[in-house]
Amino acid sequence: MKFYIETYGCQMNIADSELISTILIEAGHQLVNNIDEADLIIFNTCSVREHAENRVLGRIASEKYRKTSNPDLKIAVIGCMAQRMGKRLIENYSVDYVAGVDQYLDFPKLIQENKGAITDPDYTQTYSGIRPHHQSRTCAYITIMRGCNNFCSYCIVPYVRGRERSLPAELIIEEVKRCGEKGLKDITLLGQNVNSYAYQDINFPKLLRLLNDIDSIHRIRFITSHPKDLSDELIEVMAECSKICEHIHLPLQSGDNDILLAMNRNYTIKHYINIVNKLRKAIPDIAITTDVMTGFPGESETAFNHTLQAMRQIQFDYAFCFKYSPRENTKAADLPDQIPEAIRLERLKKMVILQREISKNKYEAKIGSKVEIYVESLSKKSAHQVSGKTRDFKIAVLDGTERDLGTLKKAQVLASTGSTLLCG
Ligand code: 5AD
Ligand code: SF4
Protein backbone atom coordinates (compact mmCIF):
# COMPACT_ATOMS: atom_id res chain seq x y z
CA MET A 1 0.00 0.00 0.00
CA LYS A 2 0.95 3.61 -0.38
CA PHE A 3 0.87 5.10 3.10
CA TYR A 4 0.81 8.69 4.28
CA ILE A 5 1.43 9.64 7.93
CA GLU A 6 0.11 12.70 9.72
CA THR A 7 1.77 13.19 13.11
CA TYR A 8 0.38 15.02 16.15
CA GLY A 9 1.92 15.76 19.52
CA CYS A 10 5.47 15.62 20.77
CA GLN A 11 8.81 14.72 19.19
CA MET A 12 8.37 11.20 20.52
CA ASN A 13 5.49 10.82 18.09
CA ILE A 14 7.58 12.17 15.22
CA ALA A 15 10.17 9.53 16.08
CA ASP A 16 7.46 6.86 16.28
CA SER A 17 6.18 7.84 12.83
CA GLU A 18 9.72 7.34 11.53
CA LEU A 19 9.81 3.96 13.23
CA ILE A 20 6.53 2.79 11.81
CA SER A 21 7.61 4.03 8.37
CA THR A 22 10.56 1.62 8.52
CA ILE A 23 8.32 -1.22 9.68
CA LEU A 24 5.88 -0.65 6.83
CA ILE A 25 8.57 -0.09 4.18
CA GLU A 26 10.28 -3.34 5.20
CA ALA A 27 6.90 -5.06 4.81
CA GLY A 28 6.75 -3.84 1.20
CA HIS A 29 4.61 -0.72 1.55
CA GLN A 30 5.53 2.67 0.14
CA LEU A 31 5.71 5.98 2.00
CA VAL A 32 4.16 8.92 0.12
CA ASN A 33 4.29 12.60 1.02
CA ASN A 34 1.06 13.52 -0.71
CA ILE A 35 -2.19 12.47 0.94
CA ASP A 36 -3.94 12.31 -2.46
CA GLU A 37 -1.68 9.43 -3.52
CA ALA A 38 -2.27 7.39 -0.38
CA ASP A 39 -4.38 4.30 0.01
CA LEU A 40 -3.57 4.14 3.70
CA ILE A 41 -3.79 7.31 5.79
CA ILE A 42 -2.20 6.95 9.22
CA PHE A 43 -2.86 9.39 12.03
CA ASN A 44 -0.22 9.21 14.75
CA THR A 45 -1.96 10.78 17.69
CA CYS A 46 -1.54 12.53 21.03
CA SER A 47 -3.74 12.22 24.12
CA VAL A 48 -2.07 14.75 26.38
CA ARG A 49 -4.85 17.31 25.99
CA GLU A 50 -8.44 16.91 24.87
CA HIS A 51 -7.93 19.53 22.17
CA ALA A 52 -5.25 17.37 20.48
CA GLU A 53 -7.65 14.42 20.39
CA ASN A 54 -10.52 16.49 19.03
CA ARG A 55 -8.34 17.80 16.23
CA VAL A 56 -7.58 14.26 15.10
CA LEU A 57 -11.22 13.18 15.30
CA GLY A 58 -12.02 16.21 13.13
CA ARG A 59 -9.30 15.25 10.66
CA ILE A 60 -10.58 11.68 10.43
CA ALA A 61 -14.09 12.95 9.78
CA SER A 62 -12.88 15.30 7.07
CA GLU A 63 -10.80 12.65 5.24
CA LYS A 64 -13.51 9.99 5.27
CA TYR A 65 -15.03 11.44 2.09
CA ARG A 66 -12.11 9.95 0.17
CA LYS A 67 -13.58 6.49 0.73
CA THR A 68 -16.45 7.25 -1.67
CA SER A 69 -14.14 7.72 -4.64
CA ASN A 70 -11.59 5.17 -3.41
CA PRO A 71 -13.40 2.30 -1.64
CA ASP A 72 -10.07 0.57 -0.94
CA LEU A 73 -8.77 3.50 1.08
CA LYS A 74 -7.98 2.64 4.70
CA ILE A 75 -7.66 4.94 7.68
CA ALA A 76 -5.48 3.96 10.63
CA VAL A 77 -4.94 5.51 14.04
CA ILE A 78 -1.75 4.79 15.97
CA GLY A 79 -0.10 6.42 19.01
CA CYS A 80 -1.43 7.50 22.38
CA MET A 81 -5.04 8.00 21.33
CA ALA A 82 -5.11 4.58 19.67
CA GLN A 83 -3.82 3.11 22.92
CA ARG A 84 -6.39 5.00 24.97
CA MET A 85 -9.46 4.53 22.82
CA GLY A 86 -8.74 1.23 21.06
CA LYS A 87 -11.73 -0.40 19.36
CA ARG A 88 -13.94 2.61 20.07
CA LEU A 89 -12.20 4.36 17.17
CA ILE A 90 -13.37 1.60 14.83
CA GLU A 91 -16.86 1.39 16.24
CA ASN A 92 -17.62 5.11 16.45
CA TYR A 93 -15.37 6.87 13.95
CA SER A 94 -15.11 4.51 10.92
CA VAL A 95 -11.41 3.95 11.41
CA ASP A 96 -10.11 0.72 9.80
CA TYR A 97 -7.00 -0.06 11.81
CA VAL A 98 -5.90 0.86 15.32
CA ALA A 99 -2.40 0.06 16.60
CA GLY A 100 -1.33 0.92 20.14
CA VAL A 101 2.12 2.25 21.05
CA ASP A 102 3.62 -1.18 21.76
CA GLN A 103 2.10 -2.95 18.75
CA TYR A 104 3.75 -1.35 15.75
CA LEU A 105 5.63 -4.51 14.77
CA ASP A 106 2.28 -6.19 14.17
CA PHE A 107 0.88 -3.33 12.12
CA PRO A 108 1.78 -4.94 8.75
CA LYS A 109 -0.10 -8.07 9.88
CA LEU A 110 -3.12 -5.95 10.71
CA ILE A 111 -3.08 -4.58 7.16
CA GLN A 112 -2.54 -8.00 5.63
CA GLU A 113 -5.41 -9.55 7.55
CA ASN A 114 -7.47 -6.42 6.98
CA LYS A 115 -8.77 -6.21 10.48
CA GLY A 116 -9.12 -4.34 13.66
CA ALA A 117 -7.38 -3.03 16.67
CA ILE A 118 -4.28 -4.20 18.52
CA THR A 119 -3.60 -2.33 21.71
CA ASP A 120 -2.23 -4.86 24.20
CA PRO A 121 0.35 -3.06 26.31
CA ASP A 122 3.83 -4.56 26.30
CA TYR A 123 5.96 -2.73 28.84
CA THR A 124 9.12 -4.38 27.53
CA GLN A 125 8.76 -3.19 23.94
CA THR A 126 11.58 -0.80 22.93
CA TYR A 127 11.70 -1.44 19.15
CA SER A 128 15.44 -1.72 19.59
CA GLY A 129 17.27 -2.62 16.42
CA ILE A 130 14.78 -0.92 14.09
CA ARG A 131 16.42 1.94 12.25
CA PRO A 132 13.98 4.82 11.94
CA HIS A 133 13.24 6.26 8.53
CA HIS A 134 14.35 9.80 9.45
CA GLN A 135 12.30 12.46 7.68
CA SER A 136 14.77 15.31 7.94
CA ARG A 137 17.94 15.48 5.87
CA THR A 138 19.83 17.32 8.58
CA CYS A 139 18.47 16.53 12.06
CA ALA A 140 17.59 13.28 13.80
CA TYR A 141 15.37 12.44 16.73
CA ILE A 142 16.60 9.32 18.48
CA THR A 143 14.51 7.61 21.11
CA ILE A 144 16.63 6.45 24.04
CA MET A 145 13.85 5.37 26.37
CA ARG A 146 10.12 4.77 26.30
CA GLY A 147 7.40 5.12 28.93
CA CYS A 148 7.20 7.08 32.15
CA ASN A 149 7.08 6.16 35.86
CA ASN A 150 6.31 9.59 37.24
CA PHE A 151 2.54 9.76 37.27
CA CYS A 152 2.23 13.52 37.42
CA SER A 153 -1.37 13.74 38.55
CA TYR A 154 -2.61 15.57 35.41
CA CYS A 155 -0.84 13.40 32.86
CA ILE A 156 -2.11 10.52 30.79
CA VAL A 157 1.27 9.47 29.38
CA PRO A 158 2.14 6.80 32.00
CA TYR A 159 -1.25 5.18 31.37
CA VAL A 160 -0.87 5.00 27.62
CA ARG A 161 2.87 4.57 27.22
CA GLY A 162 3.54 2.31 30.19
CA ARG A 163 6.62 2.02 32.38
CA GLU A 164 10.11 3.34 31.68
CA ARG A 165 12.50 1.17 29.71
CA SER A 166 15.83 2.23 28.23
CA LEU A 167 17.22 1.20 24.87
CA PRO A 168 20.61 -0.53 24.72
CA ALA A 169 23.41 2.06 24.70
CA GLU A 170 25.34 0.27 21.95
CA LEU A 171 22.34 0.53 19.60
CA ILE A 172 21.87 4.22 20.37
CA ILE A 173 25.55 4.85 19.67
CA GLU A 174 25.36 2.92 16.41
CA GLU A 175 22.27 4.85 15.30
CA VAL A 176 23.84 8.22 16.16
CA LYS A 177 26.95 7.29 14.17
CA ARG A 178 24.85 6.17 11.23
CA CYS A 179 22.87 9.44 11.29
CA GLY A 180 26.04 11.52 11.37
CA GLU A 181 27.46 9.63 8.41
CA LYS A 182 24.25 10.25 6.45
CA GLY A 183 24.48 13.99 7.10
CA LEU A 184 22.05 14.20 10.03
CA LYS A 185 24.52 15.87 12.33
CA ASP A 186 22.17 17.43 14.84
CA ILE A 187 20.89 14.79 17.25
CA THR A 188 18.04 15.13 19.73
CA LEU A 189 17.76 12.29 22.22
CA LEU A 190 14.21 11.55 23.26
CA GLY A 191 12.51 10.17 26.33
CA GLN A 192 9.72 11.24 28.66
CA ASN A 193 12.36 11.64 31.35
CA VAL A 194 15.82 11.20 29.86
CA ASN A 195 17.45 11.79 33.24
CA SER A 196 16.40 8.36 34.39
CA TYR A 197 18.01 6.59 31.42
CA ALA A 198 19.67 3.43 32.75
CA TYR A 199 21.15 0.61 30.73
CA GLN A 200 23.49 -1.79 32.51
CA ASP A 201 26.02 0.53 34.19
CA ILE A 202 25.36 3.42 31.80
CA ASN A 203 23.34 6.32 33.15
CA PHE A 204 22.31 9.38 31.17
CA PRO A 205 25.43 11.51 31.74
CA LYS A 206 27.61 8.55 30.80
CA LEU A 207 25.59 7.97 27.62
CA LEU A 208 26.09 11.63 26.72
CA ARG A 209 29.85 11.32 27.16
CA LEU A 210 29.91 8.30 24.85
CA LEU A 211 27.86 10.13 22.21
CA ASN A 212 30.01 13.23 22.47
CA ASP A 213 32.95 11.16 21.19
CA ILE A 214 31.23 10.37 17.90
CA ASP A 215 33.08 12.24 15.14
CA SER A 216 30.37 12.23 12.51
CA ILE A 217 27.94 14.50 14.42
CA HIS A 218 28.06 18.19 15.31
CA ARG A 219 25.45 18.67 17.99
CA ILE A 220 23.53 16.87 20.75
CA ARG A 221 20.35 17.95 22.53
CA PHE A 222 17.91 16.00 24.66
CA ILE A 223 14.30 16.23 25.80
CA THR A 224 12.71 16.02 28.32
CA SER A 225 14.40 16.47 31.67
CA HIS A 226 12.55 16.21 34.97
CA PRO A 227 13.72 18.71 37.60
CA LYS A 228 13.57 16.11 40.36
CA ASP A 229 16.11 13.90 38.56
CA LEU A 230 18.51 16.43 37.06
CA SER A 231 21.86 15.59 38.64
CA ASP A 232 25.03 17.58 39.24
CA GLU A 233 26.76 14.95 37.13
CA LEU A 234 24.56 15.90 34.17
CA ILE A 235 25.36 19.60 34.59
CA GLU A 236 29.06 18.74 34.69
CA VAL A 237 28.82 16.67 31.50
CA MET A 238 26.89 19.42 29.74
CA ALA A 239 29.58 21.94 30.67
CA GLU A 240 32.40 19.66 29.57
CA CYS A 241 31.19 18.07 26.34
CA SER A 242 31.61 20.35 23.34
CA LYS A 243 28.84 18.79 21.23
CA ILE A 244 26.14 19.15 23.86
CA CYS A 245 24.33 22.38 23.09
CA GLU A 246 23.85 25.15 25.63
CA HIS A 247 20.17 24.40 25.98
CA ILE A 248 17.93 22.49 28.32
CA HIS A 249 14.21 21.91 28.27
CA LEU A 250 13.12 21.72 31.88
CA PRO A 251 9.36 21.71 32.47
CA LEU A 252 8.39 23.87 35.45
CA GLN A 253 4.61 23.27 35.18
CA SER A 254 3.78 25.63 38.07
CA GLY A 255 5.50 28.22 40.22
CA ASP A 256 3.39 27.39 43.28
CA ASN A 257 4.53 24.78 45.81
CA ASP A 258 1.04 23.61 46.76
CA ILE A 259 0.15 23.07 43.11
CA LEU A 260 3.46 21.31 42.44
CA LEU A 261 2.66 18.98 45.33
CA ALA A 262 -0.84 18.31 44.02
CA MET A 263 0.70 17.68 40.60
CA ASN A 264 2.98 15.05 42.17
CA ARG A 265 5.99 16.76 40.67
CA ASN A 266 8.25 16.04 43.65
CA TYR A 267 10.11 19.34 43.75
CA THR A 268 9.58 22.83 45.10
CA ILE A 269 10.05 26.10 43.29
CA LYS A 270 13.16 26.63 45.45
CA HIS A 271 14.65 23.38 44.19
CA TYR A 272 13.84 24.34 40.60
CA ILE A 273 15.47 27.76 40.92
CA ASN A 274 18.46 26.16 42.56
CA ILE A 275 18.96 23.96 39.49
CA VAL A 276 18.56 26.96 37.19
CA ASN A 277 21.27 28.78 39.15
CA LYS A 278 23.61 25.80 38.99
CA LEU A 279 23.03 25.41 35.25
CA ARG A 280 23.68 29.09 34.57
CA LYS A 281 26.81 29.06 36.70
CA ALA A 282 28.26 26.00 34.96
CA ILE A 283 27.09 26.94 31.45
CA PRO A 284 26.82 30.74 31.30
CA ASP A 285 25.16 30.93 27.85
CA ILE A 286 22.60 28.23 28.48
CA ALA A 287 19.08 28.72 27.16
CA ILE A 288 16.38 27.32 29.39
CA THR A 289 13.03 26.43 27.90
CA THR A 290 10.06 25.06 29.76
CA ASP A 291 6.47 23.84 29.85
CA VAL A 292 4.06 25.71 32.12
CA MET A 293 0.45 24.99 32.81
CA THR A 294 -2.36 27.05 34.23
CA GLY A 295 -5.78 26.09 35.53
CA PHE A 296 -4.78 22.96 37.41
CA PRO A 297 -7.59 22.09 39.90
CA GLY A 298 -7.41 24.32 42.97
CA GLU A 299 -5.12 26.91 41.31
CA SER A 300 -6.04 30.14 43.09
CA GLU A 301 -5.32 33.59 41.66
CA THR A 302 -2.40 33.75 44.11
CA ALA A 303 -1.05 30.39 42.97
CA PHE A 304 -1.32 31.52 39.35
CA ASN A 305 0.54 34.71 40.21
CA HIS A 306 3.31 32.59 41.71
CA THR A 307 3.74 31.00 38.28
CA LEU A 308 3.93 34.40 36.57
CA GLN A 309 6.38 35.52 39.22
CA ALA A 310 8.56 32.44 38.64
CA MET A 311 8.50 33.09 34.89
CA ARG A 312 9.59 36.69 35.46
CA GLN A 313 12.32 35.64 37.86
CA ILE A 314 13.71 32.74 35.81
CA GLN A 315 13.43 34.45 32.42
CA PHE A 316 12.95 31.41 30.22
CA ASP A 317 14.17 31.68 26.66
CA TYR A 318 10.95 30.05 25.58
CA ALA A 319 7.94 28.52 27.33
CA PHE A 320 5.27 26.21 25.95
CA CYS A 321 2.20 27.45 27.81
CA PHE A 322 -0.78 25.16 28.31
CA LYS A 323 -4.13 25.31 29.97
CA TYR A 324 -4.93 22.29 32.06
CA SER A 325 -7.09 19.72 30.32
CA PRO A 326 -8.71 17.02 32.49
CA ARG A 327 -7.80 13.53 31.27
CA GLU A 328 -9.93 10.51 32.01
CA ASN A 329 -8.63 8.27 34.82
CA THR A 330 -5.86 10.62 35.93
CA LYS A 331 -5.85 11.67 39.59
CA ALA A 332 -6.26 15.36 38.86
CA ALA A 333 -9.44 14.77 36.87
CA ASP A 334 -11.15 13.67 40.10
CA LEU A 335 -9.90 16.57 42.22
CA PRO A 336 -12.44 19.09 43.50
CA ASP A 337 -12.26 22.75 42.51
CA GLN A 338 -11.79 22.34 38.76
CA ILE A 339 -11.14 25.79 37.29
CA PRO A 340 -13.74 27.12 34.83
CA GLU A 341 -12.66 27.22 31.18
CA ALA A 342 -13.02 31.02 30.94
CA ILE A 343 -10.56 31.54 33.80
CA ARG A 344 -8.13 28.97 32.41
CA LEU A 345 -8.21 30.75 29.08
CA GLU A 346 -7.75 34.19 30.58
CA ARG A 347 -4.76 33.00 32.64
CA LEU A 348 -3.26 31.24 29.63
CA LYS A 349 -3.42 34.49 27.67
CA LYS A 350 -1.57 36.31 30.45
CA MET A 351 1.14 33.66 30.50
CA VAL A 352 1.57 33.76 26.75
CA ILE A 353 1.83 37.56 26.68
CA LEU A 354 4.39 37.59 29.48
CA GLN A 355 6.51 34.90 27.82
CA ARG A 356 6.35 36.55 24.42
CA GLU A 357 7.87 39.67 25.93
CA ILE A 358 10.61 37.71 27.74
CA SER A 359 11.48 35.69 24.61
CA LYS A 360 11.58 38.87 22.53
CA ASN A 361 14.09 40.39 24.96
CA LYS A 362 16.17 37.23 24.89
CA TYR A 363 16.33 37.36 21.08
CA GLU A 364 17.12 41.07 21.05
CA ALA A 365 19.92 40.57 23.54
CA LYS A 366 21.67 38.48 20.89
CA ILE A 367 21.92 41.35 18.39
CA GLY A 368 25.57 42.13 17.64
CA SER A 369 26.89 38.82 18.96
CA LYS A 370 28.62 36.07 16.97
CA VAL A 371 26.72 32.81 16.81
CA GLU A 372 27.22 29.34 15.40
CA ILE A 373 24.30 28.17 13.27
CA TYR A 374 23.59 24.62 12.22
CA VAL A 375 21.81 24.90 8.88
CA GLU A 376 18.70 22.73 8.94
CA SER A 377 16.60 23.72 5.94
CA LEU A 378 16.05 26.11 3.07
CA SER A 379 14.22 29.27 4.05
CA LYS A 380 10.53 29.19 3.24
CA LYS A 381 10.52 32.89 2.47
CA SER A 382 13.55 33.40 0.26
CA ALA A 383 15.38 31.31 -2.36
CA HIS A 384 18.74 32.68 -1.22
CA GLN A 385 18.41 32.04 2.47
CA VAL A 386 18.68 29.10 4.78
CA SER A 387 17.35 28.53 8.25
CA GLY A 388 18.81 26.81 11.27
CA LYS A 389 19.43 27.08 14.98
CA THR A 390 22.01 28.60 17.22
CA ARG A 391 23.54 26.41 19.90
CA ASP A 392 21.14 27.99 22.38
CA PHE A 393 18.11 26.89 20.35
CA LYS A 394 17.21 30.13 18.67
CA ILE A 395 15.88 30.10 15.14
CA ALA A 396 18.24 31.91 12.77
CA VAL A 397 18.16 32.76 9.08
CA LEU A 398 21.13 33.73 6.93
CA ASP A 399 22.19 33.80 3.28
CA GLY A 400 22.89 30.38 1.89
CA THR A 401 21.92 27.62 -0.49
CA GLU A 402 21.18 23.91 -0.59
CA ARG A 403 24.92 23.25 -0.27
CA ASP A 404 24.94 24.66 3.25
CA LEU A 405 22.42 22.16 4.61
CA GLY A 406 23.88 20.12 7.46
CA THR A 407 26.86 22.42 8.00
CA LEU A 408 27.87 24.80 10.77
CA LYS A 409 28.12 28.50 9.93
CA LYS A 410 29.54 31.32 11.97
CA ALA A 411 27.59 34.56 11.64
CA GLN A 412 26.75 37.79 13.36
CA VAL A 413 23.26 38.56 14.60
CA LEU A 414 22.11 41.67 12.73
CA ALA A 415 18.50 41.93 13.88
CA SER A 416 15.67 40.09 15.55
CA THR A 417 12.01 39.70 14.67
CA GLY A 418 11.27 38.67 18.26
CA SER A 419 11.24 35.01 17.34
CA THR A 420 13.92 34.73 14.62
CA LEU A 421 17.48 36.00 14.49
CA LEU A 422 18.48 37.58 11.19
CA CYS A 423 22.18 36.85 10.70
CA GLY A 424 24.88 37.71 8.23
N1 5AD B 1 -3.38 19.33 30.46
C1 5AD B 1 -2.59 20.32 29.97
N2 5AD B 1 -1.30 20.17 29.71
C2 5AD B 1 -0.74 18.96 29.94
N3 5AD B 1 0.51 18.51 29.80
C3 5AD B 1 0.56 17.22 30.17
N4 5AD B 1 -0.67 16.82 30.56
C4 5AD B 1 -1.49 17.89 30.45
C5 5AD B 1 -2.86 18.11 30.72
N5 5AD B 1 -3.65 17.15 31.21
C6 5AD B 1 1.62 19.37 29.35
C7 5AD B 1 2.75 19.41 30.38
C8 5AD B 1 3.81 18.58 29.72
C9 5AD B 1 3.56 18.85 28.26
C10 5AD B 1 4.16 17.85 27.33
O1 5AD B 1 2.16 18.85 28.15
O2 5AD B 1 3.16 20.74 30.53
O3 5AD B 1 5.10 18.96 30.13
FE1 SF4 C 1 3.63 13.09 32.00
FE2 SF4 C 1 5.00 13.78 34.21
FE3 SF4 C 1 5.73 11.59 32.78
FE4 SF4 C 1 6.14 14.04 31.76
S1 SF4 C 1 7.11 13.22 33.63
S2 SF4 C 1 5.26 12.27 30.69
S3 SF4 C 1 4.36 15.19 32.54
S4 SF4 C 1 3.81 11.89 33.91
mmCIF file of C-alpha atoms and ligand atoms in Angstrom, residues 148 150-152 154-155 157-158 192 226 253 265, ligand 2:
data_model
loop_
_atom_site.group_PDB
_atom_site.id
_atom_site.type_symbol
_atom_site.label_atom_id
_atom_site.label_comp_id
_atom_site.label_asym_id
_atom_site.label_seq_id
_atom_site.Cartn_x
_atom_site.Cartn_y
_atom_site.Cartn_z
ATOM 1 C CA CYS A 148 7.201 7.084 32.154
ATOM 2 C CA ASN A 150 6.314 9.589 37.244
ATOM 3 C CA PHE A 151 2.543 9.756 37.266
ATOM 4 C CA CYS A 152 2.231 13.522 37.420
ATOM 5 C CA TYR A 154 -2.608 15.567 35.406
ATOM 6 C CA CYS A 155 -0.837 13.403 32.862
ATOM 7 C CA VAL A 157 1.265 9.466 29.385
ATOM 8 C CA PRO A 158 2.138 6.799 32.003
ATOM 9 C CA GLN A 192 9.716 11.238 28.661
ATOM 10 C CA HIS A 226 12.548 16.206 34.972
ATOM 11 C CA GLN A 253 4.608 23.271 35.184
ATOM 12 C CA ARG A 265 5.988 16.756 40.669
HETATM 13 FE FE1 SF4 B 2 3.634 13.095 32.000
HETATM 14 FE FE2 SF4 B 2 5.004 13.775 34.207
HETATM 15 FE FE3 SF4 B 2 5.729 11.595 32.785
HETATM 16 FE FE4 SF4 B 2 6.139 14.037 31.762
HETATM 17 S S1 SF4 B 2 7.109 13.220 33.629
HETATM 18 S S2 SF4 B 2 5.264 12.265 30.691
HETATM 19 S S3 SF4 B 2 4.363 15.190 32.543
HETATM 20 S S4 SF4 B 2 3.814 11.888 33.906
#
